CSV table of C-alpha atoms in Angstrom, one decimal:
chain,number,residue,atom,x,y,z
A,1,ALA,CA,49.0,111.0,60.7
A,2,GLN,CA,49.4,113.2,57.9
A,3,LYS,CA,52.9,116.5,58.5
A,4,VAL,CA,53.5,119.5,56.9
A,5,THR,CA,57.3,120.8,57.9
A,6,GLN,CA,58.8,124.2,57.0
A,7,ALA,CA,62.4,124.2,58.0
A,8,GLN,CA,62.7,127.6,57.2
A,9,THR,CA,61.6,130.0,59.9
A,10,GLU,CA,62.6,133.5,58.4
A,11,ILE,CA,63.8,134.4,55.2
A,12,SER,CA,65.5,137.7,54.4
A,13,VAL,CA,66.7,138.0,50.3
A,14,VAL,CA,67.4,141.1,48.2
A,15,GLU,CA,64.8,142.8,45.7
A,16,LYS,CA,65.0,141.3,42.7
A,17,GLU,CA,66.4,137.7,43.9
A,18,ASP,CA,65.1,134.7,43.3
A,19,VAL,CA,64.1,132.4,46.8
A,20,THR,CA,62.9,129.1,47.0
A,21,LEU,CA,61.4,128.7,50.4
A,22,ASP,CA,61.1,124.9,50.8
A,23,CYS,CA,58.2,122.3,51.9
A,24,VAL,CA,58.2,118.4,52.6
A,25,TYR,CA,55.6,116.2,54.0
A,26,GLU,CA,53.9,113.4,55.7
A,27,THR,CA,51.4,111.0,54.3
A,28,ARG,CA,50.2,107.5,54.5
A,29,ASP,CA,47.8,108.1,51.7
A,30,THR,CA,48.2,107.8,48.2
A,31,THR,CA,45.6,110.5,47.2
A,32,TYR,CA,46.5,114.5,48.6
A,33,TYR,CA,46.4,117.6,47.8
A,34,LEU,CA,49.3,119.8,48.7
A,35,PHE,CA,48.4,124.0,49.0
A,36,TRP,CA,50.3,127.0,49.3
A,37,TYR,CA,49.2,129.8,51.0
A,38,LYS,CA,51.0,133.6,51.5
A,39,GLN,CA,49.4,135.6,54.0
A,40,PRO,CA,50.6,139.4,54.1
A,41,PRO,CA,51.0,142.0,57.2
A,42,SER,CA,47.0,142.3,57.2
A,43,GLY,CA,46.9,138.7,58.1
A,44,GLU,CA,44.5,137.2,55.1
A,45,LEU,CA,45.3,134.5,53.6
A,46,VAL,CA,46.3,134.1,49.9
A,47,PHE,CA,45.4,131.3,48.0
A,48,LEU,CA,48.5,130.6,45.2
A,49,ILE,CA,48.0,126.9,44.1
A,50,ARG,CA,46.5,123.8,44.6
A,51,ARG,CA,48.2,120.4,43.6
A,52,ASN,CA,47.0,116.7,43.3
A,53,SER,CA,49.1,114.1,44.1
A,54,PHE,CA,48.4,112.6,40.8
A,55,ASP,CA,50.1,115.6,39.1
A,56,GLU,CA,53.8,115.9,39.3
A,57,GLN,CA,54.3,118.6,36.8
A,58,ASN,CA,56.5,121.4,38.1
A,59,GLU,CA,54.2,125.1,36.8
A,60,ILE,CA,54.7,128.6,36.6
A,61,SER,CA,52.6,131.6,37.4
A,62,GLY,CA,54.5,134.9,36.5
A,63,ARG,CA,57.5,134.9,38.4
A,64,TYR,CA,56.4,131.8,40.7
A,65,SER,CA,56.9,128.2,40.2
A,66,TRP,CA,56.4,125.6,42.0
A,67,ASN,CA,58.2,121.6,42.2
A,68,PHE,CA,56.6,118.8,43.2
A,69,GLN,CA,58.5,115.6,43.8
A,70,LYS,CA,57.2,112.3,45.3
A,71,SER,CA,60.3,111.1,45.3
A,72,THR,CA,61.1,113.4,48.6
A,73,SER,CA,57.6,114.3,49.3
A,74,SER,CA,58.6,118.2,49.0
A,75,PHE,CA,56.8,121.2,47.5
A,76,ASN,CA,59.2,123.9,47.1
A,77,PHE,CA,58.0,127.3,45.7
A,78,THR,CA,59.7,129.6,44.0
A,79,ILE,CA,59.7,133.1,43.4
A,80,THR,CA,61.8,134.8,40.5
A,81,ALA,CA,63.2,138.2,41.1
A,82,SER,CA,61.7,139.3,44.1
A,83,GLN,CA,59.8,142.4,44.7
A,84,VAL,CA,58.8,144.3,48.1
A,85,VAL,CA,55.4,143.0,47.5
A,86,ASP,CA,56.4,139.5,47.7
A,87,SER,CA,57.0,139.9,51.8
A,88,ALA,CA,54.8,137.7,53.5
A,89,VAL,CA,54.0,134.1,55.6
A,90,TYR,CA,53.9,132.2,53.1
A,91,PHE,CA,52.6,128.2,54.2
A,92,CYS,CA,52.3,125.0,52.8
A,93,ALA,CA,49.3,122.9,53.6
A,94,LEU,CA,48.7,119.8,52.5
A,95,SER,CA,44.9,117.5,53.2
A,96,GLU,CA,44.2,114.1,52.3
A,97,ALA,CA,41.3,113.1,50.8
A,98,GLY,CA,39.2,110.5,52.3
A,99,ALA,CA,36.7,111.2,54.8
A,100,GLY,CA,35.1,113.8,52.4
A,101,SER,CA,36.5,116.6,55.3
A,102,TYR,CA,38.5,118.7,53.0
A,103,GLN,CA,40.5,120.1,56.1
A,104,LEU,CA,44.4,121.2,55.7
A,105,THR,CA,47.5,120.6,57.7
A,106,PHE,CA,49.1,123.3,57.7
A,107,GLY,CA,53.1,123.8,57.9
A,108,LYS,CA,55.0,126.1,60.6
A,109,GLY,CA,54.9,129.3,57.5
A,110,THR,CA,57.4,130.7,56.0
A,111,LYS,CA,58.0,134.3,56.8
A,112,LEU,CA,59.9,136.0,53.8
A,113,SER,CA,61.3,139.8,54.1
A,114,VAL,CA,62.6,141.3,51.0
A,115,ILE,CA,64.7,144.1,50.9
A,116,PRO,CA,64.6,147.5,48.9
B,1,ASP,CA,36.1,140.5,48.8
B,2,SER,CA,35.9,137.0,49.3
B,3,GLY,CA,32.9,135.9,49.4
B,4,VAL,CA,33.2,134.7,53.4
B,5,THR,CA,32.4,137.3,55.8
B,6,GLN,CA,33.8,137.1,59.5
B,7,THR,CA,32.3,139.4,62.1
B,8,PRO,CA,33.6,141.0,64.0
B,9,LYS,CA,37.3,141.7,62.8
B,10,HIS,CA,38.6,142.0,66.4
B,11,LEU,CA,37.6,141.5,69.6
B,12,ILE,CA,39.5,141.8,72.9
B,13,THR,CA,38.0,140.2,76.2
B,14,ALA,CA,38.8,139.4,79.5
B,15,THR,CA,40.4,136.4,80.9
B,16,GLY,CA,37.2,134.1,82.0
B,17,GLN,CA,34.9,135.6,79.3
B,18,ARG,CA,32.8,133.7,76.6
B,19,VAL,CA,32.7,135.1,73.0
B,20,THR,CA,31.2,134.2,69.9
B,21,LEU,CA,33.0,134.8,66.9
B,22,ARG,CA,30.6,134.4,63.2
B,23,CYS,CA,31.5,133.0,59.6
B,24,SER,CA,28.9,133.5,57.1
B,25,PRO,CA,30.3,131.3,53.7
B,26,ARG,CA,29.9,132.9,50.6
B,27,SER,CA,26.6,131.8,48.8
B,28,GLY,CA,25.9,128.6,47.6
B,29,ASP,CA,28.9,126.9,50.0
B,30,LEU,CA,27.3,124.3,52.8
B,31,SER,CA,30.9,123.3,54.2
B,32,VAL,CA,32.6,125.7,57.1
B,33,TYR,CA,35.6,125.6,58.4
B,34,TRP,CA,37.1,127.2,61.6
B,35,TYR,CA,40.9,127.1,62.2
B,36,GLN,CA,42.8,128.6,64.9
B,37,GLN,CA,46.3,130.7,64.2
B,38,SER,CA,48.4,130.7,67.7
B,39,LEU,CA,52.2,132.2,67.8
B,40,ASP,CA,52.5,128.4,70.0
B,41,GLN,CA,49.6,126.5,67.9
B,42,GLY,CA,50.5,128.1,64.3
B,43,LEU,CA,47.6,127.4,62.0
B,44,GLN,CA,45.1,124.6,62.5
B,45,PHE,CA,42.4,123.0,61.4
B,46,LEU,CA,39.1,123.8,64.3
B,47,ILE,CA,36.2,121.6,63.6
B,48,GLN,CA,34.0,121.1,60.1
B,49,TYR,CA,30.1,121.4,59.3
B,50,TYR,CA,28.3,120.3,56.2
B,51,ASN,CA,24.9,121.7,55.9
B,52,GLY,CA,24.7,121.4,59.6
B,53,GLU,CA,25.8,118.1,60.5
B,54,GLU,CA,29.4,118.2,62.0
B,55,ARG,CA,31.7,116.8,59.9
B,56,ALA,CA,35.3,116.5,61.0
B,57,LYS,CA,37.1,117.2,64.6
B,58,GLY,CA,40.5,119.2,64.5
B,59,ASN,CA,42.3,120.0,68.4
B,60,ILE,CA,39.4,122.1,69.5
B,61,LEU,CA,39.4,122.8,73.2
B,62,GLU,CA,36.5,121.5,74.9
B,63,ARG,CA,36.2,124.8,76.5
B,64,PHE,CA,35.5,125.4,72.4
B,65,SER,CA,32.5,125.2,70.4
B,66,ALA,CA,30.8,125.2,67.3
B,67,GLN,CA,27.5,125.3,65.2
B,68,GLN,CA,25.7,125.6,61.7
B,69,PHE,CA,22.3,127.7,61.8
B,70,PRO,CA,19.5,126.3,59.1
B,71,ASP,CA,21.0,129.5,57.1
B,72,LEU,CA,24.9,127.7,57.3
B,73,HIS,CA,26.0,130.7,58.7
B,74,SER,CA,28.0,129.5,61.6
B,75,GLU,CA,29.0,130.5,65.0
B,76,LEU,CA,32.2,129.8,66.9
B,77,ASN,CA,32.0,129.5,70.4
B,78,LEU,CA,35.0,130.1,72.4
B,79,SER,CA,34.2,130.0,77.0
B,80,SER,CA,36.4,130.3,80.0
B,81,LEU,CA,39.2,131.9,78.0
B,82,GLU,CA,42.8,132.6,78.6
B,83,LEU,CA,45.4,134.0,77.8
B,84,GLY,CA,46.8,131.1,75.1
B,85,ASP,CA,43.8,131.6,73.3
B,86,SER,CA,44.9,134.6,72.0
B,87,ALA,CA,44.8,134.4,68.4
B,88,LEU,CA,43.7,134.5,65.0
B,89,TYR,CA,40.4,132.6,64.0
B,90,PHE,CA,39.6,132.1,60.9
B,91,CYS,CA,36.9,130.7,59.1
B,92,ALA,CA,36.4,129.1,55.4
B,93,SER,CA,33.9,127.7,52.9
B,94,SER,CA,33.5,125.5,50.4
B,95,ALA,CA,30.4,123.8,48.4
B,96,GLY,CA,31.8,120.5,50.6
B,97,HIS,CA,32.1,118.2,47.3
B,98,ASP,CA,35.3,118.9,46.3
B,99,TRP,CA,38.1,121.6,47.0
B,100,TYR,CA,36.3,124.2,43.8
B,101,GLY,CA,36.3,127.1,45.4
B,102,TYR,CA,38.0,126.8,48.9
B,103,THR,CA,38.1,130.1,50.5
B,104,PHE,CA,38.9,131.6,53.4
B,105,GLY,CA,37.1,134.6,55.2
B,106,SER,CA,39.7,137.3,56.4
B,107,GLY,CA,39.7,136.3,60.1
B,108,THR,CA,38.3,138.0,63.4
B,109,ARG,CA,41.3,138.4,66.1
B,110,LEU,CA,40.8,138.0,69.3
B,111,THR,CA,42.6,139.3,72.4
B,112,VAL,CA,41.9,137.8,75.8
B,113,VAL,CA,44.1,140.6,78.6
């Protein structure tokens, strides 16, 4: 069975600090997809990134970067020079590619508070 | 606006009642997914429909049911409501063939009192 673990329940940082959110996953499939979503206080789910299991290249998008390591089953997310607007709950999610269903298994989320 | 419309945005009802949550997918999307976000269980997948047919089932209670209509909108029916059913219910839609365009609606917040 697939599982996503986000061990950090809550993190507080001071504005402009860098912060890394950890995500560890479990799956028996060789083909799978990993995601990060942001949920601001308003409640909607904002898509940040999707990565498939064959693409281990790290990705950078502005202040955001992602480090995917299959060897440790981890897909960590780093925010550089954090800002107050980054305050939100961040979810890591996994989907196995089989059976034609694109359902997501989410971690419990990490609540990030950026203090001005 | 994500293109996925969920109504109502908020719903307050009493225990034992029945409610219906509605989801209109993005234009052209054939798949609809329902998720529940509760304090106890976190975000979890409930059920998926593809072009009117049930495609996958997750941790959906027997008191809950869903359907997708010919115009592709979907409804999630929750009956015999309990306090623990209070949650944010999300709908997502996609074309159904891959991850392209997988999009969440803004959710319906259900409060059972």
